[in-house]
Amino acid sequence: MEGWDKGTKSVVGEIPLLSTRAGPRDGDAWRQRLKEEYRALIAYTTVNKSKDNDWFRIAAANPEGTRWEGTCWYVHNLRRYEFPLQFDIPVTYPQVAPEIELPTLDGKTHKMYRGGKICLTVHFKPLWAKNCPRFGLAHALCLGLAPWLAAEVPILVDSGMVKHKDDEAAPADAAAASGSAAAS
């Protein structure tokens, strides 16, 4: 945890560490791991809400807990930018971290792989490997996705690659208004 700011250390310290080393193919052990994952996600969400830093919603998209979907957001210049979020649990989980996808940003930054998978190889994957199996999905969001959003969203917005939803609706509204004015 050296090199981390106090806020990050504080939040990470409040996310429970996991103990079950099990992946999707491990039957009852996987179900135990999922319970630990949910406990950690609930704790992380609670910490975020208590610090007025709520920035994602996520849930298992299937009963096996191998596909996860949700929404994440980042506030830049007092405007909230929302992105659909999804990932699959790798068969080799927890030895291998999930590849977090933001499909609507696919192709908009070089810090992303095909399909909208965010690049976590240099900074996060060594940390994950060092802390396996204690790290889980909450840790991936906290130490992987959150810093990625903080680094990339401002650049994407300032370069015009990402537009706020109100800005995207404005040209369509203006065109509709001018079209109805021309018709009268």
GROMACS .gro file of N, CA and C in nm, residues 1-134:
model
  402
    1MET      N    1   0.082  -0.120   0.000
    1MET     CA    2   0.000   0.000   0.000
    1MET      C    3   0.086   0.126   0.000
    2GLU      N    4   0.216   0.108  -0.011
    2GLU     CA    5   0.300   0.226  -0.019
    2GLU      C    6   0.273   0.299  -0.149
    3GLY      N    7   0.276   0.431  -0.144
    3GLY     CA    8   0.249   0.511  -0.261
    3GLY      C    9   0.102   0.548  -0.276
    4TRP      N   10   0.016   0.493  -0.192
    4TRP     CA   11  -0.126   0.526  -0.199
    4TRP      C   12  -0.154   0.646  -0.111
    5ASP      N   13  -0.252   0.726  -0.150
    5ASP     CA   14  -0.292   0.839  -0.067
    5ASP      C   15  -0.372   0.787   0.053
    6LYS      N   16  -0.388   0.872   0.155
    6LYS     CA   17  -0.457   0.832   0.279
    6LYS      C   18  -0.600   0.786   0.252
    7GLY      N   19  -0.670   0.856   0.163
    7GLY     CA   20  -0.808   0.821   0.134
    7GLY      C   21  -0.821   0.681   0.077
    8THR      N   22  -0.734   0.647  -0.018
    8THR     CA   23  -0.737   0.514  -0.078
    8THR      C   24  -0.705   0.408   0.027
    9LYS      N   25  -0.601   0.432   0.105
    9LYS     CA   26  -0.565   0.337   0.211
    9LYS      C   27  -0.681   0.315   0.307
   10SER      N   28  -0.749   0.423   0.342
   10SER     CA   29  -0.861   0.415   0.436
   10SER      C   30  -0.974   0.329   0.378
   11VAL      N   31  -1.010   0.356   0.252
   11VAL     CA   32  -1.120   0.282   0.190
   11VAL      C   33  -1.083   0.135   0.171
   12VAL      N   34  -0.964   0.108   0.119
   12VAL     CA   35  -0.922  -0.031   0.097
   12VAL      C   36  -0.918  -0.106   0.231
   13GLY      N   37  -0.876  -0.037   0.336
   13GLY     CA   38  -0.870  -0.099   0.467
   13GLY      C   39  -1.007  -0.137   0.522
   14GLU      N   40  -1.113  -0.075   0.470
   14GLU     CA   41  -1.248  -0.106   0.516
   14GLU      C   42  -1.317  -0.212   0.431
   15ILE      N   43  -1.256  -0.251   0.322
   15ILE     CA   44  -1.313  -0.359   0.239
   15ILE      C   45  -1.263  -0.490   0.297
   16PRO      N   46  -1.355  -0.579   0.337
   16PRO     CA   47  -1.311  -0.706   0.394
   16PRO      C   48  -1.228  -0.788   0.294
   17LEU      N   49  -1.124  -0.851   0.344
   17LEU     CA   50  -1.045  -0.942   0.262
   17LEU      C   51  -1.118  -1.075   0.253
   18LEU      N   52  -1.100  -1.145   0.142
   18LEU     CA   53  -1.166  -1.272   0.120
   18LEU      C   54  -1.070  -1.385   0.154
   19SER      N   55  -1.124  -1.502   0.185
   19SER     CA   56  -1.036  -1.612   0.225
   19SER      C   57  -1.054  -1.738   0.140
   20THR      N   58  -1.169  -1.753   0.078
   20THR     CA   59  -1.195  -1.875   0.001
   20THR      C   60  -1.129  -1.867  -0.136
   21ARG      N   61  -1.043  -1.962  -0.164
   21ARG     CA   62  -0.977  -1.969  -0.295
   21ARG      C   63  -1.061  -2.064  -0.381
   22ALA      N   64  -1.156  -2.005  -0.456
   22ALA     CA   65  -1.244  -2.087  -0.539
   22ALA      C   66  -1.289  -2.007  -0.660
   23GLY      N   67  -1.307  -2.078  -0.770
   23GLY     CA   68  -1.356  -2.018  -0.894
   23GLY      C   69  -1.487  -2.079  -0.935
   24PRO      N   70  -1.542  -2.037  -1.049
   24PRO     CA   71  -1.674  -2.081  -1.093
   24PRO      C   72  -1.692  -2.231  -1.108
   25ARG      N   73  -1.584  -2.304  -1.124
   25ARG     CA   74  -1.596  -2.450  -1.141
   25ARG      C   75  -1.587  -2.528  -1.010
   26ASP      N   76  -1.580  -2.457  -0.897
   26ASP     CA   77  -1.553  -2.523  -0.769
   26ASP      C   78  -1.675  -2.550  -0.682
   27GLY      N   79  -1.794  -2.554  -0.739
   27GLY     CA   80  -1.915  -2.595  -0.668
   27GLY      C   81  -1.943  -2.518  -0.541
   28ASP      N   82  -1.952  -2.591  -0.429
   28ASP     CA   83  -1.987  -2.529  -0.300
   28ASP      C   84  -1.884  -2.426  -0.256
   29ALA      N   85  -1.758  -2.450  -0.286
   29ALA     CA   86  -1.654  -2.352  -0.250
   29ALA      C   87  -1.678  -2.221  -0.326
   30TRP      N   88  -1.723  -2.228  -0.452
   30TRP     CA   89  -1.754  -2.107  -0.528
   30TRP      C   90  -1.872  -2.033  -0.464
   31ARG      N   91  -1.972  -2.106  -0.419
   31ARG     CA   92  -2.086  -2.041  -0.353
   31ARG      C   93  -2.040  -1.968  -0.226
   32GLN      N   94  -1.946  -2.028  -0.154
   32GLN     CA   95  -1.890  -1.962  -0.035
   32GLN      C   96  -1.813  -1.836  -0.077
   33ARG      N   97  -1.736  -1.846  -0.182
   33ARG     CA   98  -1.661  -1.731  -0.232
   33ARG      C   99  -1.757  -1.618  -0.273
   34LEU      N  100  -1.868  -1.654  -0.339
   34LEU     CA  101  -1.966  -1.554  -0.379
   34LEU      C  102  -2.024  -1.480  -0.257
   35LYS      N  103  -2.049  -1.554  -0.149
   35LYS     CA  104  -2.098  -1.490  -0.026
   35LYS      C  105  -1.996  -1.388   0.024
   36GLU      N  106  -1.869  -1.425   0.022
   36GLU     CA  107  -1.764  -1.333   0.063
   36GLU      C  108  -1.758  -1.212  -0.030
   37GLU      N  109  -1.775  -1.236  -0.159
   37GLU     CA  110  -1.774  -1.126  -0.258
   37GLU      C  111  -1.888  -1.028  -0.228
   38TYR      N  112  -2.007  -1.080  -0.204
   38TYR     CA  113  -2.120  -0.993  -0.173
   38TYR      C  114  -2.096  -0.913  -0.045
   39ARG      N  115  -2.041  -0.978   0.059
   39ARG     CA  116  -2.012  -0.907   0.184
   39ARG      C  117  -1.913  -0.792   0.158
   40ALA      N  118  -1.811  -0.817   0.078
   40ALA     CA  119  -1.712  -0.714   0.048
   40ALA      C  120  -1.774  -0.601  -0.035
   41LEU      N  121  -1.856  -0.636  -0.134
   41LEU     CA  122  -1.921  -0.534  -0.216
   41LEU      C  123  -2.016  -0.448  -0.133
   42ILE      N  124  -2.090  -0.511  -0.043
   42ILE     CA  125  -2.181  -0.436   0.044
   42ILE      C  126  -2.102  -0.343   0.135
   43ALA      N  127  -1.993  -0.393   0.192
   43ALA     CA  128  -1.909  -0.309   0.279
   43ALA      C  129  -1.852  -0.191   0.200
   44TYR      N  130  -1.802  -0.216   0.079
   44TYR     CA  131  -1.744  -0.110  -0.003
   44TYR      C  132  -1.850  -0.006  -0.039
   45THR      N  133  -1.968  -0.051  -0.077
   45THR     CA  134  -2.076   0.041  -0.110
   45THR      C  135  -2.115   0.124   0.012
   46THR      N  136  -2.121   0.062   0.127
   46THR     CA  137  -2.155   0.133   0.251
   46THR      C  138  -2.051   0.240   0.282
   47VAL      N  139  -1.923   0.205   0.269
   47VAL     CA  140  -1.815   0.301   0.292
   47VAL      C  141  -1.828   0.418   0.194
   48ASN      N  142  -1.850   0.388   0.068
   48ASN     CA  143  -1.863   0.493  -0.033
   48ASN      C  144  -1.979   0.587  -0.001
   49LYS      N  145  -2.093   0.529   0.036
   49LYS     CA  146  -2.209   0.613   0.066
   49LYS      C  147  -2.184   0.698   0.190
   50SER      N  148  -2.116   0.643   0.290
   50SER     CA  149  -2.088   0.721   0.411
   50SER      C  150  -1.992   0.837   0.383
   51LYS      N  151  -1.911   0.823   0.279
   51LYS     CA  152  -1.816   0.929   0.242
   51LYS      C  153  -1.867   1.013   0.125
   52ASP      N  154  -1.996   0.996   0.092
   52ASP     CA  155  -2.058   1.067  -0.019
   52ASP      C  156  -1.978   1.048  -0.148
   53ASN      N  157  -1.940   0.922  -0.172
   53ASN     CA  158  -1.860   0.887  -0.289
   53ASN      C  159  -1.921   0.767  -0.362
   54ASP      N  160  -2.051   0.766  -0.372
   54ASP     CA  161  -2.123   0.658  -0.439
   54ASP      C  162  -2.098   0.672  -0.588
   55TRP      N  163  -2.045   0.568  -0.654
   55TRP     CA  164  -2.010   0.584  -0.796
   55TRP      C  165  -2.039   0.462  -0.883
   56PHE      N  166  -2.103   0.360  -0.829
   56PHE     CA  167  -2.137   0.245  -0.913
   56PHE      C  168  -2.255   0.167  -0.856
   57ARG      N  169  -2.318   0.091  -0.942
   57ARG     CA  170  -2.419  -0.009  -0.907
   57ARG      C  171  -2.381  -0.133  -0.984
   58ILE      N  172  -2.384  -0.246  -0.917
   58ILE     CA  173  -2.345  -0.370  -0.985
   58ILE      C  174  -2.420  -0.487  -0.922
   59ALA      N  175  -2.450  -0.587  -1.003
   59ALA     CA  176  -2.518  -0.707  -0.954
   59ALA      C  177  -2.484  -0.823  -1.047
   60ALA      N  178  -2.492  -0.942  -0.991
   60ALA     CA  179  -2.471  -1.061  -1.073
   60ALA      C  180  -2.583  -1.069  -1.176
   61ALA      N  181  -2.548  -1.096  -1.300
   61ALA     CA  182  -2.646  -1.102  -1.409
   61ALA      C  183  -2.697  -1.244  -1.430
   62ASN      N  184  -2.638  -1.341  -1.361
   62ASN     CA  185  -2.686  -1.478  -1.370
   62ASN      C  186  -2.679  -1.543  -1.230
   63PRO      N  187  -2.754  -1.649  -1.208
   63PRO     CA  188  -2.758  -1.710  -1.074
   63PRO      C  189  -2.623  -1.769  -1.030
   64GLU      N  190  -2.538  -1.805  -1.125
   64GLU     CA  191  -2.408  -1.865  -1.091
   64GLU      C  192  -2.307  -1.760  -1.044
   65GLY      N  193  -2.337  -1.631  -1.068
   65GLY     CA  194  -2.246  -1.525  -1.029
   65GLY      C  195  -2.121  -1.516  -1.116
   66THR      N  196  -2.133  -1.562  -1.240
   66THR     CA  197  -2.018  -1.558  -1.330
   66THR      C  198  -2.022  -1.442  -1.429
   67ARG      N  199  -2.135  -1.375  -1.435
   67ARG     CA  200  -2.151  -1.256  -1.522
   67ARG      C  201  -2.206  -1.143  -1.435
   68TRP      N  202  -2.143  -1.025  -1.443
   68TRP     CA  203  -2.183  -0.911  -1.362
   68TRP      C  204  -2.209  -0.792  -1.453
   69GLU      N  205  -2.313  -0.716  -1.421
   69GLU     CA  206  -2.349  -0.599  -1.499
   69GLU      C  207  -2.390  -0.486  -1.405
   70GLY      N  208  -2.377  -0.366  -1.454
   70GLY     CA  209  -2.417  -0.251  -1.374
   70GLY      C  210  -2.386  -0.121  -1.445
   71THR      N  211  -2.371  -0.018  -1.365
   71THR     CA  212  -2.342   0.116  -1.414
   71THR      C  213  -2.238   0.178  -1.324
   72CYS      N  214  -2.148   0.254  -1.383
   72CYS     CA  215  -2.054   0.333  -1.304
   72CYS      C  216  -2.060   0.476  -1.356
   73TRP      N  217  -2.019   0.568  -1.274
   73TRP     CA  218  -2.021   0.707  -1.318
   73TRP      C  219  -1.905   0.783  -1.259
   74TYR      N  220  -1.874   0.894  -1.326
   74TYR     CA  221  -1.765   0.981  -1.282
   74TYR      C  222  -1.812   1.125  -1.298
   75VAL      N  223  -1.788   1.207  -1.198
   75VAL     CA  224  -1.827   1.348  -1.205
   75VAL      C  225  -1.705   1.429  -1.247
   76HIS      N  226  -1.723   1.503  -1.356
   76HIS     CA  227  -1.616   1.590  -1.409
   76HIS      C  228  -1.678   1.725  -1.441
   77ASN      N  229  -1.619   1.831  -1.390
   77ASN     CA  230  -1.672   1.967  -1.409
   77ASN      C  231  -1.820   1.976  -1.369
   78LEU      N  232  -1.850   1.914  -1.255
   78LEU     CA  233  -1.984   1.915  -1.197
   78LEU      C  234  -2.090   1.847  -1.284
   79ARG      N  235  -2.048   1.762  -1.376
   79ARG     CA  236  -2.141   1.687  -1.460
   79ARG      C  237  -2.113   1.538  -1.444
   80ARG      N  238  -2.220   1.461  -1.435
   80ARG     CA  239  -2.208   1.317  -1.413
   80ARG      C  240  -2.210   1.243  -1.547
   81TYR      N  241  -2.105   1.166  -1.570
   81TYR     CA  242  -2.093   1.085  -1.691
   81TYR      C  243  -2.113   0.939  -1.652
   82GLU      N  244  -2.214   0.874  -1.709
   82GLU     CA  245  -2.248   0.736  -1.674
   82GLU      C  246  -2.208   0.641  -1.785
   83PHE      N  247  -2.166   0.521  -1.742
   83PHE     CA  248  -2.123   0.419  -1.838
   83PHE      C  249  -2.173   0.282  -1.794
   84PRO      N  250  -2.229   0.205  -1.889
   84PRO     CA  251  -2.262   0.065  -1.855
   84PRO      C  252  -2.133  -0.010  -1.823
   85LEU      N  253  -2.143  -0.102  -1.732
   85LEU     CA  254  -2.028  -0.178  -1.681
   85LEU      C  255  -2.063  -0.325  -1.687
   86GLN      N  256  -1.968  -0.408  -1.726
   86GLN     CA  257  -1.992  -0.553  -1.729
   86GLN      C  258  -1.860  -0.628  -1.723
   87PHE      N  259  -1.867  -0.749  -1.676
   87PHE     CA  260  -1.750  -0.838  -1.680
   87PHE      C  261  -1.793  -0.979  -1.650
   88ASP      N  262  -1.711  -1.072  -1.696
   88ASP     CA  263  -1.729  -1.214  -1.668
   88ASP      C  264  -1.621  -1.256  -1.570
   89ILE      N  265  -1.655  -1.350  -1.483
   89ILE     CA  266  -1.556  -1.405  -1.391
   89ILE      C  267  -1.475  -1.509  -1.468
   90PRO      N  268  -1.343  -1.493  -1.474
   90PRO     CA  269  -1.262  -1.592  -1.547
   90PRO      C  270  -1.268  -1.729  -1.480
   91VAL      N  271  -1.252  -1.832  -1.557
   91VAL     CA  272  -1.252  -1.969  -1.504
   91VAL      C  273  -1.141  -1.984  -1.400
   92THR      N  274  -1.031  -1.914  -1.417
   92THR     CA  275  -0.916  -1.925  -1.326
   92THR      C  276  -0.924  -1.826  -1.209
   93TYR      N  277  -1.039  -1.761  -1.191
   93TYR     CA  278  -1.060  -1.670  -1.079
   93TYR      C  279  -1.046  -1.748  -0.949
   94PRO      N  280  -0.988  -1.698  -0.845
   94PRO     CA  281  -0.938  -1.564  -0.821
   94PRO      C  282  -0.791  -1.542  -0.857
   95GLN      N  283  -0.726  -1.641  -0.916
   95GLN     CA  284  -0.586  -1.620  -0.956
   95GLN      C  285  -0.576  -1.511  -1.062
   96VAL      N  286  -0.678  -1.499  -1.146
   96VAL     CA  287  -0.681  -1.399  -1.253
   96VAL      C  288  -0.797  -1.304  -1.227
   97ALA      N  289  -0.769  -1.174  -1.230
   97ALA     CA  290  -0.872  -1.073  -1.207
   97ALA      C  291  -0.969  -1.067  -1.324
   98PRO      N  292  -1.093  -1.026  -1.299
   98PRO     CA  293  -1.186  -1.008  -1.411
   98PRO      C  294  -1.143  -0.892  -1.500
   99GLU      N  295  -1.178  -0.901  -1.627
   99GLU     CA  296  -1.151  -0.793  -1.722
   99GLU      C  297  -1.275  -0.704  -1.727
  100ILE      N  298  -1.264  -0.587  -1.669
  100ILE     CA  299  -1.377  -0.496  -1.658
  100ILE      C  300  -1.400  -0.427  -1.792
  101GLU      N  301  -1.526  -0.428  -1.836
  101GLU     CA  302  -1.562  -0.372  -1.966
  101GLU      C  303  -1.655  -0.251  -1.951
  102LEU      N  304  -1.625  -0.147  -2.027
  102LEU     CA  305  -1.712  -0.031  -2.042
  102LEU      C  306  -1.741  -0.021  -2.192
  103PRO      N  307  -1.839  -0.098  -2.241
  103PRO     CA  308  -1.859  -0.111  -2.386
  103PRO      C  309  -1.883   0.019  -2.460
  104THR      N  310  -1.945   0.118  -2.397
  104THR     CA  311  -1.974   0.243  -2.469
  104THR      C  312  -1.848   0.325  -2.493
  105LEU      N  313  -1.739   0.292  -2.427
  105LEU     CA  314  -1.613   0.364  -2.448
  105LEU      C  315  -1.518   0.289  -2.541
  106ASP      N  316  -1.562   0.176  -2.594
  106ASP     CA  317  -1.477   0.097  -2.683
  106ASP      C  318  -1.425   0.182  -2.799
  107GLY      N  319  -1.293   0.182  -2.817
  107GLY     CA  320  -1.231   0.254  -2.927
  107GLY      C  321  -1.209   0.402  -2.903
  108LYS      N  322  -1.243   0.452  -2.787
  108LYS     CA  323  -1.229   0.595  -2.761
  108LYS      C  324  -1.099   0.632  -2.689
  109THR      N  325  -1.027   0.533  -2.639
  109THR     CA  326  -0.900   0.558  -2.572
  109THR      C  327  -0.806   0.442  -2.599
  110HIS      N  328  -0.676   0.471  -2.602
  110HIS     CA  329  -0.579   0.365  -2.624
  110HIS      C  330  -0.556   0.283  -2.497
  111LYS      N  331  -0.613   0.325  -2.384
  111LYS     CA  332  -0.599   0.250  -2.259
  111LYS      C  333  -0.716   0.155  -2.242
  112MET      N  334  -0.747   0.086  -2.352
  112MET     CA  335  -0.860  -0.004  -2.355
  112MET      C  336  -0.834  -0.110  -2.462
  113TYR      N  337  -0.884  -0.230  -2.435
  113TYR     CA  338  -0.871  -0.339  -2.531
  113TYR      C  339  -1.001  -0.354  -2.608
  114ARG      N  340  -0.997  -0.434  -2.713
  114ARG     CA  341  -1.115  -0.459  -2.795
  114ARG      C  342  -1.232  -0.505  -2.708
  115GLY      N  343  -1.349  -0.453  -2.736
  115GLY     CA  344  -1.467  -0.488  -2.660
  115GLY      C  345  -1.493  -0.396  -2.541
  116GLY      N  346  -1.408  -0.295  -2.526
  116GLY     CA  347  -1.428  -0.201  -2.416
  116GLY      C  348  -1.367  -0.245  -2.285
  117LYS      N  349  -1.273  -0.340  -2.289
  117LYS     CA  350  -1.206  -0.385  -2.167
  117LYS      C  351  -1.099  -0.284  -2.128
  118ILE      N  352  -1.107  -0.235  -2.005
  118ILE     CA  353  -1.011  -0.133  -1.963
  118ILE      C  354  -0.875  -0.196  -1.936
  119CYS      N  355  -0.771  -0.119  -1.961
  119CYS     CA  356  -0.634  -0.166  -1.943
  119CYS      C  357  -0.596  -0.157  -1.796
  120LEU      N  358  -0.569  -0.272  -1.735
  120LEU     CA  359  -0.528  -0.277  -1.595
  120LEU      C  360  -0.397  -0.353  -1.577
  121THR      N  361  -0.331  -0.386  -1.688
  121THR     CA  362  -0.216  -0.476  -1.680
  121THR      C  363  -0.098  -0.420  -1.602
  122VAL      N  364  -0.060  -0.298  -1.625
  122VAL     CA  365   0.064  -0.246  -1.567
  122VAL      C  366   0.052  -0.220  -1.417
  123HIS      N  367  -0.058  -0.158  -1.375
  123HIS     CA  368  -0.068  -0.114  -1.236
  123HIS      C  369  -0.146  -0.210  -1.146
  124PHE      N  370  -0.255  -0.263  -1.196
  124PHE     CA  371  -0.343  -0.340  -1.109
  124PHE      C  372  -0.314  -0.490  -1.105
  125LYS      N  373  -0.284  -0.550  -1.217
  125LYS     CA  374  -0.268  -0.696  -1.219
  125LYS      C  375  -0.157  -0.746  -1.127
  126PRO      N  376  -0.041  -0.679  -1.116
  126PRO     CA  377   0.060  -0.726  -1.019
  126PRO      C  378   0.009  -0.717  -0.875
  127LEU      N  379  -0.067  -0.614  -0.846
  127LEU     CA  380  -0.124  -0.598  -0.712
  127LEU      C  381  -0.224  -0.710  -0.683
  128TRP      N  382  -0.306  -0.743  -0.783
  128TRP     CA  383  -0.403  -0.852  -0.770
  128TRP      C  384  -0.330  -0.983  -0.743
  129ALA      N  385  -0.228  -1.011  -0.823
  129ALA     CA  386  -0.154  -1.137  -0.810
  129ALA      C  387  -0.090  -1.149  -0.671
  130LYS      N  388  -0.039  -1.040  -0.621
  130LYS     CA  389   0.025  -1.040  -0.490
  130LYS      C  390  -0.076  -1.065  -0.377
  131ASN      N  391  -0.200  -1.027  -0.398
  131ASN     CA  392  -0.302  -1.036  -0.294
  131ASN      C  393  -0.406  -1.144  -0.317
  132CYS      N  394  -0.381  -1.235  -0.408
  132CYS     CA  395  -0.472  -1.346  -0.435
  132CYS      C  396  -0.464  -1.446  -0.319
  133PRO      N  397  -0.571  -1.498  -0.268
  133PRO     CA  398  -0.713  -1.480  -0.300
  133PRO      C  399  -0.784  -1.375  -0.214
  134ARG      N  400  -0.708  -1.293  -0.144
  134ARG     CA  401  -0.769  -1.198  -0.051
  134ARG      C  402  -0.846  -1.086  -0.120
   0.00000   0.00000   0.00000
